[in-house]
Amino acid sequence: MSKTILITGSTSGIGLGIAKAFAEKGYNVAFNGLEPNGAEIAQQVADQYKIAHTFSPANLMQPDAIRTMVANAIKTFGTIDVLVNNAGIQFVAPIDEFPDEKWDAIIAVNLSAAFHVTKAVWPAMKAQKFGRIINIASAHGLRASEFKSAYVAAKHGIVGFTKTMGLEGAPYGITCNAICPGYVDTPLVEQQIPAQAKAHNMTEKEVIEKVFLERHAVKEFIPIELLAQTALFLASDDAKTITGIAMPVDAGWTAQ
Ligand code: NAD
């Protein structure tokens, strides 16, 4: 029987790349995301790889919607074997201009949602004595940058959550690990270029070279496919004794 993966924020960017890689391996995929054409995007992946799928437009700021999404996926597929807490948002501003509602939204989506989804999935993983939880954190879970107070706080938080779930999952065959990417060319990064340019008083080209890739020893964006392959490895039996880690995939950023 095919295994099932639930990926939050899987109708764009990194989450979509992870969905395609697992679909290629024959996983059933439970998609989620706020893209208006999310159902269509999920259907296209399912058609391409001939897999079973569900799509939920649940807003991860709402714990009730999260619980419904997880219950529906379990009802459809019987269980969830792999959970990827991937959905995330960003906002860039100096602390004295940082809107309170942006702080609350970033903590809700990038940190609290992972708690609520994990809590909802946990009983099914515990019952079957197998589970793989992969949190898409960030190099910003290990390092700070100015003007990203909420994002850096949330990503450091999810690294701590990962370690705790690694310990709690160990007796039940559940592993929990975080992947900490450097900069990846996705809509999330594209959207912050104008605000970064304003905050740093730079052109948009200078932001790419001096703010983003300046941190990378390897002067390239991280390919989405590399992150998807990392997730596949962490979900495999070979990775059964790897748990509670925050794995940088960051072109040498955190080596500095
Ligand atoms: P993206 O904007 O392409 O995708 C984000 C996904 O999350 C989308 O599908 C979006 O609909 C979904 N989402 C956002 N808010 C949501 C909500 N309230 N409810 C449900 N879904 C919601 O971004 P991405 O770059 O692919 O980011 C994915 C993850 O990777 C995020 O956690 C991000 O912090 C992390 N990350 C990204 C980079 C990068 O450089 N792009 C680097 C490190 C970590």
PDB file of C-alpha atoms and ligand atoms in Angstrom:
ATOM      1  CA  MET A   1       0.000   0.000   0.000  1.00  0.00           C
ATOM      2  CA  SER A   2       1.237   3.477  -0.816  1.00  0.00           C
ATOM      3  CA  LYS A   3       2.457   5.682   1.990  1.00  0.00           C
ATOM      4  CA  THR A   4       0.839   9.065   2.584  1.00  0.00           C
ATOM      5  CA  ILE A   5       2.474  12.462   2.990  1.00  0.00           C
ATOM      6  CA  LEU A   6       0.791  15.659   4.207  1.00  0.00           C
ATOM      7  CA  ILE A   7       2.642  18.833   3.220  1.00  0.00           C
ATOM      8  CA  THR A   8       1.471  22.255   4.347  1.00  0.00           C
ATOM      9  CA  GLY A   9       1.914  25.059   1.825  1.00  0.00           C
ATOM     10  CA  SER A  10       2.409  22.575  -1.014  1.00  0.00           C
ATOM     11  CA  THR A  11       0.861  24.514  -3.887  1.00  0.00           C
ATOM     12  CA  SER A  12       3.908  26.784  -4.297  1.00  0.00           C
ATOM     13  CA  GLY A  13       7.692  26.869  -3.997  1.00  0.00           C
ATOM     14  CA  ILE A  14       9.523  24.375  -1.791  1.00  0.00           C
ATOM     15  CA  GLY A  15       6.371  22.535  -0.662  1.00  0.00           C
ATOM     16  CA  LEU A  16       5.294  21.938  -4.248  1.00  0.00           C
ATOM     17  CA  GLY A  17       8.784  20.648  -5.101  1.00  0.00           C
ATOM     18  CA  ILE A  18       8.635  18.228  -2.148  1.00  0.00           C
ATOM     19  CA  ALA A  19       5.146  17.104  -3.227  1.00  0.00           C
ATOM     20  CA  LYS A  20       6.397  16.291  -6.742  1.00  0.00           C
ATOM     21  CA  ALA A  21       9.402  14.311  -5.439  1.00  0.00           C
ATOM     22  CA  PHE A  22       7.237  12.178  -3.124  1.00  0.00           C
ATOM     23  CA  ALA A  23       4.561  11.766  -5.820  1.00  0.00           C
ATOM     24  CA  GLU A  24       7.273  10.444  -8.122  1.00  0.00           C
ATOM     25  CA  LYS A  25       7.987   7.768  -5.479  1.00  0.00           C
ATOM     26  CA  GLY A  26       4.288   6.803  -5.425  1.00  0.00           C
ATOM     27  CA  TYR A  27       3.189   8.492  -2.195  1.00  0.00           C
ATOM     28  CA  ASN A  28      -0.413   9.634  -1.766  1.00  0.00           C
ATOM     29  CA  VAL A  29      -0.179  13.400  -1.261  1.00  0.00           C
ATOM     30  CA  ALA A  30      -2.403  15.565   0.958  1.00  0.00           C
ATOM     31  CA  PHE A  31      -1.886  19.073  -0.411  1.00  0.00           C
ATOM     32  CA  ASN A  32      -2.579  22.375   1.347  1.00  0.00           C
ATOM     33  CA  GLY A  33      -2.069  26.006   0.431  1.00  0.00           C
ATOM     34  CA  LEU A  34      -3.736  29.363  -0.081  1.00  0.00           C
ATOM     35  CA  GLU A  35      -3.031  29.757  -3.814  1.00  0.00           C
ATOM     36  CA  PRO A  36      -6.404  30.491  -5.498  1.00  0.00           C
ATOM     37  CA  ASN A  37      -5.654  27.783  -8.107  1.00  0.00           C
ATOM     38  CA  GLY A  38      -4.366  25.332  -5.465  1.00  0.00           C
ATOM     39  CA  ALA A  39      -6.854  22.575  -6.330  1.00  0.00           C
ATOM     40  CA  GLU A  40      -5.779  22.759  -9.964  1.00  0.00           C
ATOM     41  CA  ILE A  41      -2.057  22.662  -9.087  1.00  0.00           C
ATOM     42  CA  ALA A  42      -2.590  19.595  -6.863  1.00  0.00           C
ATOM     43  CA  GLN A  43      -4.640  17.874  -9.581  1.00  0.00           C
ATOM     44  CA  GLN A  44      -1.870  18.455 -12.141  1.00  0.00           C
ATOM     45  CA  VAL A  45       0.738  16.785  -9.909  1.00  0.00           C
ATOM     46  CA  ALA A  46      -1.623  13.888  -9.206  1.00  0.00           C
ATOM     47  CA  ASP A  47      -2.309  13.408 -12.922  1.00  0.00           C
ATOM     48  CA  GLN A  48       1.375  13.615 -13.856  1.00  0.00           C
ATOM     49  CA  TYR A  49       2.477  10.987 -11.305  1.00  0.00           C
ATOM     50  CA  LYS A  50      -0.783   8.981 -11.207  1.00  0.00           C
ATOM     51  CA  ILE A  51      -1.165   9.216  -7.439  1.00  0.00           C
ATOM     52  CA  ALA A  52      -4.118   9.619  -5.086  1.00  0.00           C
ATOM     53  CA  HIS A  53      -4.380  13.052  -3.519  1.00  0.00           C
ATOM     54  CA  THR A  54      -6.458  15.475  -1.481  1.00  0.00           C
ATOM     55  CA  PHE A  55      -6.316  19.255  -1.454  1.00  0.00           C
ATOM     56  CA  SER A  56      -7.226  21.454   1.519  1.00  0.00           C
ATOM     57  CA  PRO A  57      -7.282  25.264   1.383  1.00  0.00           C
ATOM     58  CA  ALA A  58      -7.191  25.347   5.216  1.00  0.00           C
ATOM     59  CA  ASN A  59      -5.834  28.590   6.596  1.00  0.00           C
ATOM     60  CA  LEU A  60      -3.160  27.478   9.046  1.00  0.00           C
ATOM     61  CA  MET A  61      -3.847  30.486  11.262  1.00  0.00           C
ATOM     62  CA  GLN A  62      -7.029  28.644  12.303  1.00  0.00           C
ATOM     63  CA  PRO A  63      -6.431  25.569  14.528  1.00  0.00           C
ATOM     64  CA  ASP A  64      -9.961  24.255  13.838  1.00  0.00           C
ATOM     65  CA  ALA A  65      -9.309  24.299  10.084  1.00  0.00           C
ATOM     66  CA  ILE A  66      -6.035  22.437  10.700  1.00  0.00           C
ATOM     67  CA  ARG A  67      -7.789  19.709  12.686  1.00  0.00           C
ATOM     68  CA  THR A  68     -10.405  19.299   9.942  1.00  0.00           C
ATOM     69  CA  MET A  69      -7.691  19.105   7.251  1.00  0.00           C
ATOM     70  CA  VAL A  70      -5.806  16.373   9.131  1.00  0.00           C
ATOM     71  CA  ALA A  71      -8.984  14.418   9.966  1.00  0.00           C
ATOM     72  CA  ASN A  72     -10.044  14.466   6.298  1.00  0.00           C
ATOM     73  CA  ALA A  73      -6.635  13.275   5.100  1.00  0.00           C
ATOM     74  CA  ILE A  74      -6.656  10.422   7.627  1.00  0.00           C
ATOM     75  CA  LYS A  75     -10.232   9.525   6.639  1.00  0.00           C
ATOM     76  CA  THR A  76      -9.198   9.357   2.974  1.00  0.00           C
ATOM     77  CA  PHE A  77      -5.893   7.519   3.306  1.00  0.00           C
ATOM     78  CA  GLY A  78      -6.188   5.707   6.673  1.00  0.00           C
ATOM     79  CA  THR A  79      -3.102   7.357   8.154  1.00  0.00           C
ATOM     80  CA  ILE A  80      -0.339   9.899   7.588  1.00  0.00           C
ATOM     81  CA  ASP A  81       3.179   8.498   7.391  1.00  0.00           C
ATOM     82  CA  VAL A  82       5.131  11.666   6.610  1.00  0.00           C
ATOM     83  CA  LEU A  83       4.282  15.211   7.673  1.00  0.00           C
ATOM     84  CA  VAL A  84       6.115  18.211   6.251  1.00  0.00           C
ATOM     85  CA  ASN A  85       5.443  21.448   8.109  1.00  0.00           C
ATOM     86  CA  ASN A  86       6.453  23.751   5.290  1.00  0.00           C
ATOM     87  CA  ALA A  87       4.018  26.685   4.983  1.00  0.00           C
ATOM     88  CA  GLY A  88       5.604  29.990   5.842  1.00  0.00           C
ATOM     89  CA  ILE A  89       5.342  33.729   5.374  1.00  0.00           C
ATOM     90  CA  GLN A  90       7.796  36.565   5.692  1.00  0.00           C
ATOM     91  CA  PHE A  91       7.763  40.270   6.481  1.00  0.00           C
ATOM     92  CA  VAL A  92      10.788  42.559   6.552  1.00  0.00           C
ATOM     93  CA  ALA A  93      10.902  45.808   8.557  1.00  0.00           C
ATOM     94  CA  PRO A  94      12.918  47.435  11.330  1.00  0.00           C
ATOM     95  CA  ILE A  95      11.503  46.683  14.797  1.00  0.00           C
ATOM     96  CA  ASP A  96      10.067  50.165  15.374  1.00  0.00           C
ATOM     97  CA  GLU A  97       8.053  49.899  12.150  1.00  0.00           C
ATOM     98  CA  PHE A  98       7.172  46.192  12.434  1.00  0.00           C
ATOM     99  CA  PRO A  99       3.350  45.894  12.425  1.00  0.00           C
ATOM    100  CA  ASP A 100       1.956  43.951  15.414  1.00  0.00           C
ATOM    101  CA  GLU A 101      -0.371  41.964  13.136  1.00  0.00           C
ATOM    102  CA  LYS A 102       2.576  40.827  10.972  1.00  0.00           C
ATOM    103  CA  TRP A 103       4.370  39.548  14.080  1.00  0.00           C
ATOM    104  CA  ASP A 104       1.251  37.617  15.131  1.00  0.00           C
ATOM    105  CA  ALA A 105       0.691  36.173  11.639  1.00  0.00           C
ATOM    106  CA  ILE A 106       4.309  35.022  11.230  1.00  0.00           C
ATOM    107  CA  ILE A 107       4.351  33.316  14.641  1.00  0.00           C
ATOM    108  CA  ALA A 108       0.960  31.700  13.851  1.00  0.00           C
ATOM    109  CA  VAL A 109       1.865  30.336  10.392  1.00  0.00           C
ATOM    110  CA  ASN A 110       5.598  29.636  10.784  1.00  0.00           C
ATOM    111  CA  LEU A 111       5.538  28.252  14.331  1.00  0.00           C
ATOM    112  CA  SER A 112       2.144  27.624  15.967  1.00  0.00           C
ATOM    113  CA  ALA A 113       0.710  25.877  12.878  1.00  0.00           C
ATOM    114  CA  ALA A 114       3.480  23.257  13.068  1.00  0.00           C
ATOM    115  CA  PHE A 115       2.426  22.565  16.666  1.00  0.00           C
ATOM    116  CA  HIS A 116      -1.248  22.213  15.744  1.00  0.00           C
ATOM    117  CA  VAL A 117      -0.649  20.006  12.668  1.00  0.00           C
ATOM    118  CA  THR A 118       1.853  17.796  14.523  1.00  0.00           C
ATOM    119  CA  LYS A 119      -0.518  17.412  17.472  1.00  0.00           C
ATOM    120  CA  ALA A 120      -3.352  16.378  15.138  1.00  0.00           C
ATOM    121  CA  VAL A 121      -1.206  13.869  13.194  1.00  0.00           C
ATOM    122  CA  TRP A 122       0.570  12.419  16.260  1.00  0.00           C
ATOM    123  CA  PRO A 123      -2.032   9.812  17.411  1.00  0.00           C
ATOM    124  CA  ALA A 124      -2.079   8.131  13.961  1.00  0.00           C
ATOM    125  CA  MET A 125       1.740   7.977  13.816  1.00  0.00           C
ATOM    126  CA  LYS A 126       1.965   6.771  17.413  1.00  0.00           C
ATOM    127  CA  ALA A 127      -0.629   4.025  16.799  1.00  0.00           C
ATOM    128  CA  GLN A 128       1.260   2.650  13.799  1.00  0.00           C
ATOM    129  CA  LYS A 129       4.650   3.094  15.510  1.00  0.00           C
ATOM    130  CA  PHE A 130       6.015   4.943  12.485  1.00  0.00           C
ATOM    131  CA  GLY A 131       6.187   8.565  11.495  1.00  0.00           C
ATOM    132  CA  ARG A 132       8.447  11.055   9.810  1.00  0.00           C
ATOM    133  CA  ILE A 133       8.014  14.736  10.618  1.00  0.00           C
ATOM    134  CA  ILE A 134      10.084  17.222   8.657  1.00  0.00           C
ATOM    135  CA  ASN A 135       9.944  20.898   9.533  1.00  0.00           C
ATOM    136  CA  ILE A 136      11.111  23.364   6.924  1.00  0.00           C
ATOM    137  CA  ALA A 137      12.907  25.822   9.182  1.00  0.00           C
ATOM    138  CA  SER A 138      15.596  28.064   7.680  1.00  0.00           C
ATOM    139  CA  ALA A 139      19.185  29.150   8.082  1.00  0.00           C
ATOM    140  CA  HIS A 140      17.316  31.841  10.027  1.00  0.00           C
ATOM    141  CA  GLY A 141      16.547  29.100  12.582  1.00  0.00           C
ATOM    142  CA  LEU A 142      20.277  29.128  13.327  1.00  0.00           C
ATOM    143  CA  ARG A 143      21.390  32.670  12.406  1.00  0.00           C
ATOM    144  CA  ALA A 144      19.789  36.111  12.546  1.00  0.00           C
ATOM    145  CA  SER A 145      19.429  38.900  10.014  1.00  0.00           C
ATOM    146  CA  GLU A 146      18.352  42.432  10.786  1.00  0.00           C
ATOM    147  CA  PHE A 147      14.747  43.474   9.979  1.00  0.00           C
ATOM    148  CA  LYS A 148      13.394  39.891  10.294  1.00  0.00           C
ATOM    149  CA  SER A 149      12.546  39.798  14.014  1.00  0.00           C
ATOM    150  CA  ALA A 150       9.372  37.695  13.728  1.00  0.00           C
ATOM    151  CA  TYR A 151      10.710  35.275  11.105  1.00  0.00           C
ATOM    152  CA  VAL A 152      13.974  34.637  12.974  1.00  0.00           C
ATOM    153  CA  ALA A 153      12.082  34.164  16.256  1.00  0.00           C
ATOM    154  CA  ALA A 154       9.634  31.711  14.656  1.00  0.00           C
ATOM    155  CA  LYS A 155      12.371  29.729  12.883  1.00  0.00           C
ATOM    156  CA  HIS A 156      14.509  29.473  16.037  1.00  0.00           C
ATOM    157  CA  GLY A 157      11.307  28.335  17.769  1.00  0.00           C
ATOM    158  CA  ILE A 158      10.672  25.577  15.273  1.00  0.00           C
ATOM    159  CA  VAL A 159      14.210  24.266  15.720  1.00  0.00           C
ATOM    160  CA  GLY A 160      13.464  23.916  19.449  1.00  0.00           C
ATOM    161  CA  PHE A 161      10.111  22.280  18.691  1.00  0.00           C
ATOM    162  CA  THR A 162      11.899  19.825  16.366  1.00  0.00           C
ATOM    163  CA  LYS A 163      14.301  18.746  19.100  1.00  0.00           C
ATOM    164  CA  THR A 164      11.443  18.195  21.555  1.00  0.00           C
ATOM    165  CA  MET A 165       9.405  16.148  19.046  1.00  0.00           C
ATOM    166  CA  GLY A 166      12.502  14.096  18.260  1.00  0.00           C
ATOM    167  CA  LEU A 167      12.678  13.097  21.926  1.00  0.00           C
ATOM    168  CA  GLU A 168       8.933  12.529  22.348  1.00  0.00           C
ATOM    169  CA  GLY A 169       8.679  10.515  19.123  1.00  0.00           C
ATOM    170  CA  ALA A 170      11.616   8.188  19.809  1.00  0.00           C
ATOM    171  CA  PRO A 171       9.642   5.522  21.723  1.00  0.00           C
ATOM    172  CA  TYR A 172       7.093   5.332  18.889  1.00  0.00           C
ATOM    173  CA  GLY A 173       9.266   5.132  15.765  1.00  0.00           C
ATOM    174  CA  ILE A 174       8.533   8.784  14.978  1.00  0.00           C
ATOM    175  CA  THR A 175      11.467  10.958  13.915  1.00  0.00           C
ATOM    176  CA  CYS A 176      11.325  14.734  13.704  1.00  0.00           C
ATOM    177  CA  ASN A 177      13.948  16.805  11.920  1.00  0.00           C
ATOM    178  CA  ALA A 178      14.281  20.321  10.554  1.00  0.00           C
ATOM    179  CA  ILE A 179      15.774  21.304   7.228  1.00  0.00           C
ATOM    180  CA  CYS A 180      17.379  24.750   7.343  1.00  0.00           C
ATOM    181  CA  PRO A 181      17.653  26.108   3.792  1.00  0.00           C
ATOM    182  CA  GLY A 182      19.617  29.137   2.716  1.00  0.00           C
ATOM    183  CA  TYR A 183      17.984  31.325   0.077  1.00  0.00           C
ATOM    184  CA  VAL A 184      15.766  29.536  -2.441  1.00  0.00           C
ATOM    185  CA  ASP A 185      14.318  31.344  -5.446  1.00  0.00           C
ATOM    186  CA  THR A 186      10.578  31.101  -4.645  1.00  0.00           C
ATOM    187  CA  PRO A 187       7.689  33.609  -4.444  1.00  0.00           C
ATOM    188  CA  LEU A 188       8.485  34.097  -0.725  1.00  0.00           C
ATOM    189  CA  VAL A 189      11.934  35.458  -1.607  1.00  0.00           C
ATOM    190  CA  GLU A 190      10.781  37.400  -4.675  1.00  0.00           C
ATOM    191  CA  GLN A 191       8.165  39.200  -2.570  1.00  0.00           C
ATOM    192  CA  GLN A 192      10.677  40.504  -0.037  1.00  0.00           C
ATOM    193  CA  ILE A 193      13.047  42.054  -2.568  1.00  0.00           C
ATOM    194  CA  PRO A 194      11.291  45.481  -2.718  1.00  0.00           C
ATOM    195  CA  ALA A 195      11.042  45.745   1.106  1.00  0.00           C
ATOM    196  CA  GLN A 196      14.671  44.651   1.505  1.00  0.00           C
ATOM    197  CA  ALA A 197      15.699  47.268  -1.063  1.00  0.00           C
ATOM    198  CA  LYS A 198      13.861  49.948   0.930  1.00  0.00           C
ATOM    199  CA  ALA A 199      15.161  48.800   4.335  1.00  0.00           C
ATOM    200  CA  HIS A 200      18.781  48.580   3.123  1.00  0.00           C
ATOM    201  CA  ASN A 201      18.524  51.556   0.745  1.00  0.00           C
ATOM    202  CA  MET A 202      19.722  49.411  -2.175  1.00  0.00           C
ATOM    203  CA  THR A 203      18.584  48.553  -5.681  1.00  0.00           C
ATOM    204  CA  GLU A 204      16.783  45.220  -6.111  1.00  0.00           C
ATOM    205  CA  LYS A 205      19.828  43.776  -7.955  1.00  0.00           C
ATOM    206  CA  GLU A 206      22.056  44.782  -5.019  1.00  0.00           C
ATOM    207  CA  VAL A 207      19.669  43.015  -2.619  1.00  0.00           C
ATOM    208  CA  ILE A 208      20.131  39.716  -4.489  1.00  0.00           C
ATOM    209  CA  GLU A 209      23.916  40.040  -4.578  1.00  0.00           C
ATOM    210  CA  LYS A 210      24.657  41.792  -1.278  1.00  0.00           C
ATOM    211  CA  VAL A 211      21.843  40.618   1.021  1.00  0.00           C
ATOM    212  CA  PHE A 212      20.861  37.152  -0.211  1.00  0.00           C
ATOM    213  CA  LEU A 213      23.846  35.553  -1.942  1.00  0.00           C
ATOM    214  CA  GLU A 214      26.337  37.459   0.204  1.00  0.00           C
ATOM    215  CA  ARG A 215      25.562  34.946   2.977  1.00  0.00           C
ATOM    216  CA  HIS A 216      26.139  31.930   0.690  1.00  0.00           C
ATOM    217  CA  ALA A 217      29.721  30.670   0.307  1.00  0.00           C
ATOM    218  CA  VAL A 218      28.447  28.953  -2.864  1.00  0.00           C
ATOM    219  CA  LYS A 219      27.042  31.909  -4.816  1.00  0.00           C
ATOM    220  CA  GLU A 220      23.841  30.232  -5.952  1.00  0.00           C
ATOM    221  CA  PHE A 221      20.269  29.922  -4.723  1.00  0.00           C
ATOM    222  CA  ILE A 222      19.526  26.494  -3.178  1.00  0.00           C
ATOM    223  CA  PRO A 223      17.698  24.350  -5.781  1.00  0.00           C
ATOM    224  CA  ILE A 224      14.220  23.231  -4.673  1.00  0.00           C
ATOM    225  CA  GLU A 225      15.043  19.704  -5.961  1.00  0.00           C
ATOM    226  CA  LEU A 226      17.948  19.459  -3.474  1.00  0.00           C
ATOM    227  CA  LEU A 227      15.577  20.232  -0.598  1.00  0.00           C
ATOM    228  CA  ALA A 228      13.106  17.656  -1.926  1.00  0.00           C
ATOM    229  CA  GLN A 229      15.849  14.992  -2.051  1.00  0.00           C
ATOM    230  CA  THR A 230      16.856  15.878   1.531  1.00  0.00           C
ATOM    231  CA  ALA A 231      13.237  15.405   2.629  1.00  0.00           C
ATOM    232  CA  LEU A 232      13.080  12.034   0.833  1.00  0.00           C
ATOM    233  CA  PHE A 233      16.198  10.893   2.669  1.00  0.00           C
ATOM    234  CA  LEU A 234      14.875  12.011   6.067  1.00  0.00           C
ATOM    235  CA  ALA A 235      11.623  10.127   5.337  1.00  0.00           C
ATOM    236  CA  SER A 236      13.449   6.914   4.413  1.00  0.00           C
ATOM    237  CA  ASP A 237      14.217   3.893   6.602  1.00  0.00           C
ATOM    238  CA  ASP A 238      17.918   4.740   6.272  1.00  0.00           C
ATOM    239  CA  ALA A 239      17.276   7.870   8.376  1.00  0.00           C
ATOM    240  CA  LYS A 240      15.534   6.059  11.233  1.00  0.00           C
ATOM    241  CA  THR A 241      18.193   6.992  13.806  1.00  0.00           C
ATOM    242  CA  ILE A 242      18.427  10.612  12.691  1.00  0.00           C
ATOM    243  CA  THR A 243      16.124  12.681  14.858  1.00  0.00           C
ATOM    244  CA  GLY A 244      15.934  16.073  16.532  1.00  0.00           C
ATOM    245  CA  ILE A 245      18.426  17.694  14.184  1.00  0.00           C
ATOM    246  CA  ALA A 246      18.424  21.013  12.342  1.00  0.00           C
ATOM    247  CA  MET A 247      20.149  20.228   9.049  1.00  0.00           C
ATOM    248  CA  PRO A 248      21.535  23.223   7.167  1.00  0.00           C
ATOM    249  CA  VAL A 249      21.187  23.042   3.372  1.00  0.00           C
ATOM    250  CA  ASP A 250      22.522  26.523   3.010  1.00  0.00           C
ATOM    251  CA  ALA A 251      25.481  26.825   0.587  1.00  0.00           C
ATOM    252  CA  GLY A 252      27.866  27.325   3.506  1.00  0.00           C
ATOM    253  CA  TRP A 253      25.974  30.168   5.231  1.00  0.00           C
ATOM    254  CA  THR A 254      26.058  28.739   8.768  1.00  0.00           C
ATOM    255  CA  ALA A 255      29.659  27.561   8.415  1.00  0.00           C
ATOM    256  CA  GLN A 256      30.577  31.225   8.879  1.00  0.00           C
TER     257      GLN A 256
HETATM  258  P1  NAD B   1       6.126  30.164  -1.034  1.00  0.00           P
HETATM  259  O1  NAD B   1       5.559  31.509  -0.759  1.00  0.00           O
HETATM  260  O2  NAD B   1       6.475  29.777  -2.417  1.00  0.00           O
HETATM  261  O3  NAD B   1       5.168  29.041  -0.435  1.00  0.00           O
HETATM  262  C1  NAD B   1       4.552  29.173   0.829  1.00  0.00           C
HETATM  263  C2  NAD B   1       3.339  28.269   0.891  1.00  0.00           C
HETATM  264  O4  NAD B   1       2.732  28.430   2.184  1.00  0.00           O
HETATM  265  C3  NAD B   1       2.267  28.636  -0.149  1.00  0.00           C
HETATM  266  O5  NAD B   1       1.670  27.472  -0.679  1.00  0.00           O
HETATM  267  C4  NAD B   1       1.244  29.410   0.683  1.00  0.00           C
HETATM  268  O6  NAD B   1      -0.081  29.350   0.172  1.00  0.00           O
HETATM  269  C5  NAD B   1       1.346  28.667   2.005  1.00  0.00           C
HETATM  270  N1  NAD B   1       0.798  29.458   3.111  1.00  0.00           N
HETATM  271  C6  NAD B   1       1.191  30.682   3.525  1.00  0.00           C
HETATM  272  N2  NAD B   1       0.390  31.102   4.523  1.00  0.00           N
HETATM  273  C7  NAD B   1      -0.515  30.112   4.730  1.00  0.00           C
HETATM  274  C8  NAD B   1      -1.612  29.948   5.616  1.00  0.00           C
HETATM  275  N3  NAD B   1      -1.971  30.906   6.501  1.00  0.00           N
HETATM  276  N4  NAD B   1      -2.346  28.815   5.532  1.00  0.00           N
HETATM  277  C9  NAD B   1      -2.027  27.849   4.629  1.00  0.00           C
HETATM  278  N5  NAD B   1      -1.000  27.952   3.773  1.00  0.00           N
HETATM  279  C10 NAD B   1      -0.257  29.067   3.833  1.00  0.00           C
HETATM  280  O7  NAD B   1       7.411  30.076  -0.082  1.00  0.00           O
HETATM  281  P2  NAD B   1       8.631  29.045  -0.012  1.00  0.00           P
HETATM  282  O8  NAD B   1       9.856  29.838  -0.214  1.00  0.00           O
HETATM  283  O9  NAD B   1       8.398  27.831  -0.771  1.00  0.00           O
HETATM  284  O10 NAD B   1       8.579  28.715   1.570  1.00  0.00           O
HETATM  285  C11 NAD B   1       8.297  27.442   2.096  1.00  0.00           C
HETATM  286  C12 NAD B   1       8.970  27.312   3.447  1.00  0.00           C
HETATM  287  O11 NAD B   1      10.381  27.363   3.285  1.00  0.00           O
HETATM  288  C13 NAD B   1       8.624  28.436   4.448  1.00  0.00           C
HETATM  289  O12 NAD B   1       8.465  27.895   5.731  1.00  0.00           O
HETATM  290  C14 NAD B   1       9.841  29.316   4.386  1.00  0.00           C
HETATM  291  O13 NAD B   1      10.011  30.064   5.570  1.00  0.00           O
HETATM  292  C15 NAD B   1      10.928  28.287   4.204  1.00  0.00           C
HETATM  293  N6  NAD B   1      12.180  28.817   3.674  1.00  0.00           N
HETATM  294  C16 NAD B   1      12.207  29.455   2.470  1.00  0.00           C
HETATM  295  C17 NAD B   1      13.414  29.949   2.005  1.00  0.00           C
HETATM  296  C18 NAD B   1      13.521  30.664   0.702  1.00  0.00           C
HETATM  297  O14 NAD B   1      14.594  31.247   0.445  1.00  0.00           O
HETATM  298  N7  NAD B   1      12.516  30.661  -0.157  1.00  0.00           N
HETATM  299  C19 NAD B   1      14.575  29.788   2.762  1.00  0.00           C
HETATM  300  C20 NAD B   1      14.492  29.129   3.971  1.00  0.00           C
HETATM  301  C21 NAD B   1      13.294  28.632   4.421  1.00  0.00           C
END
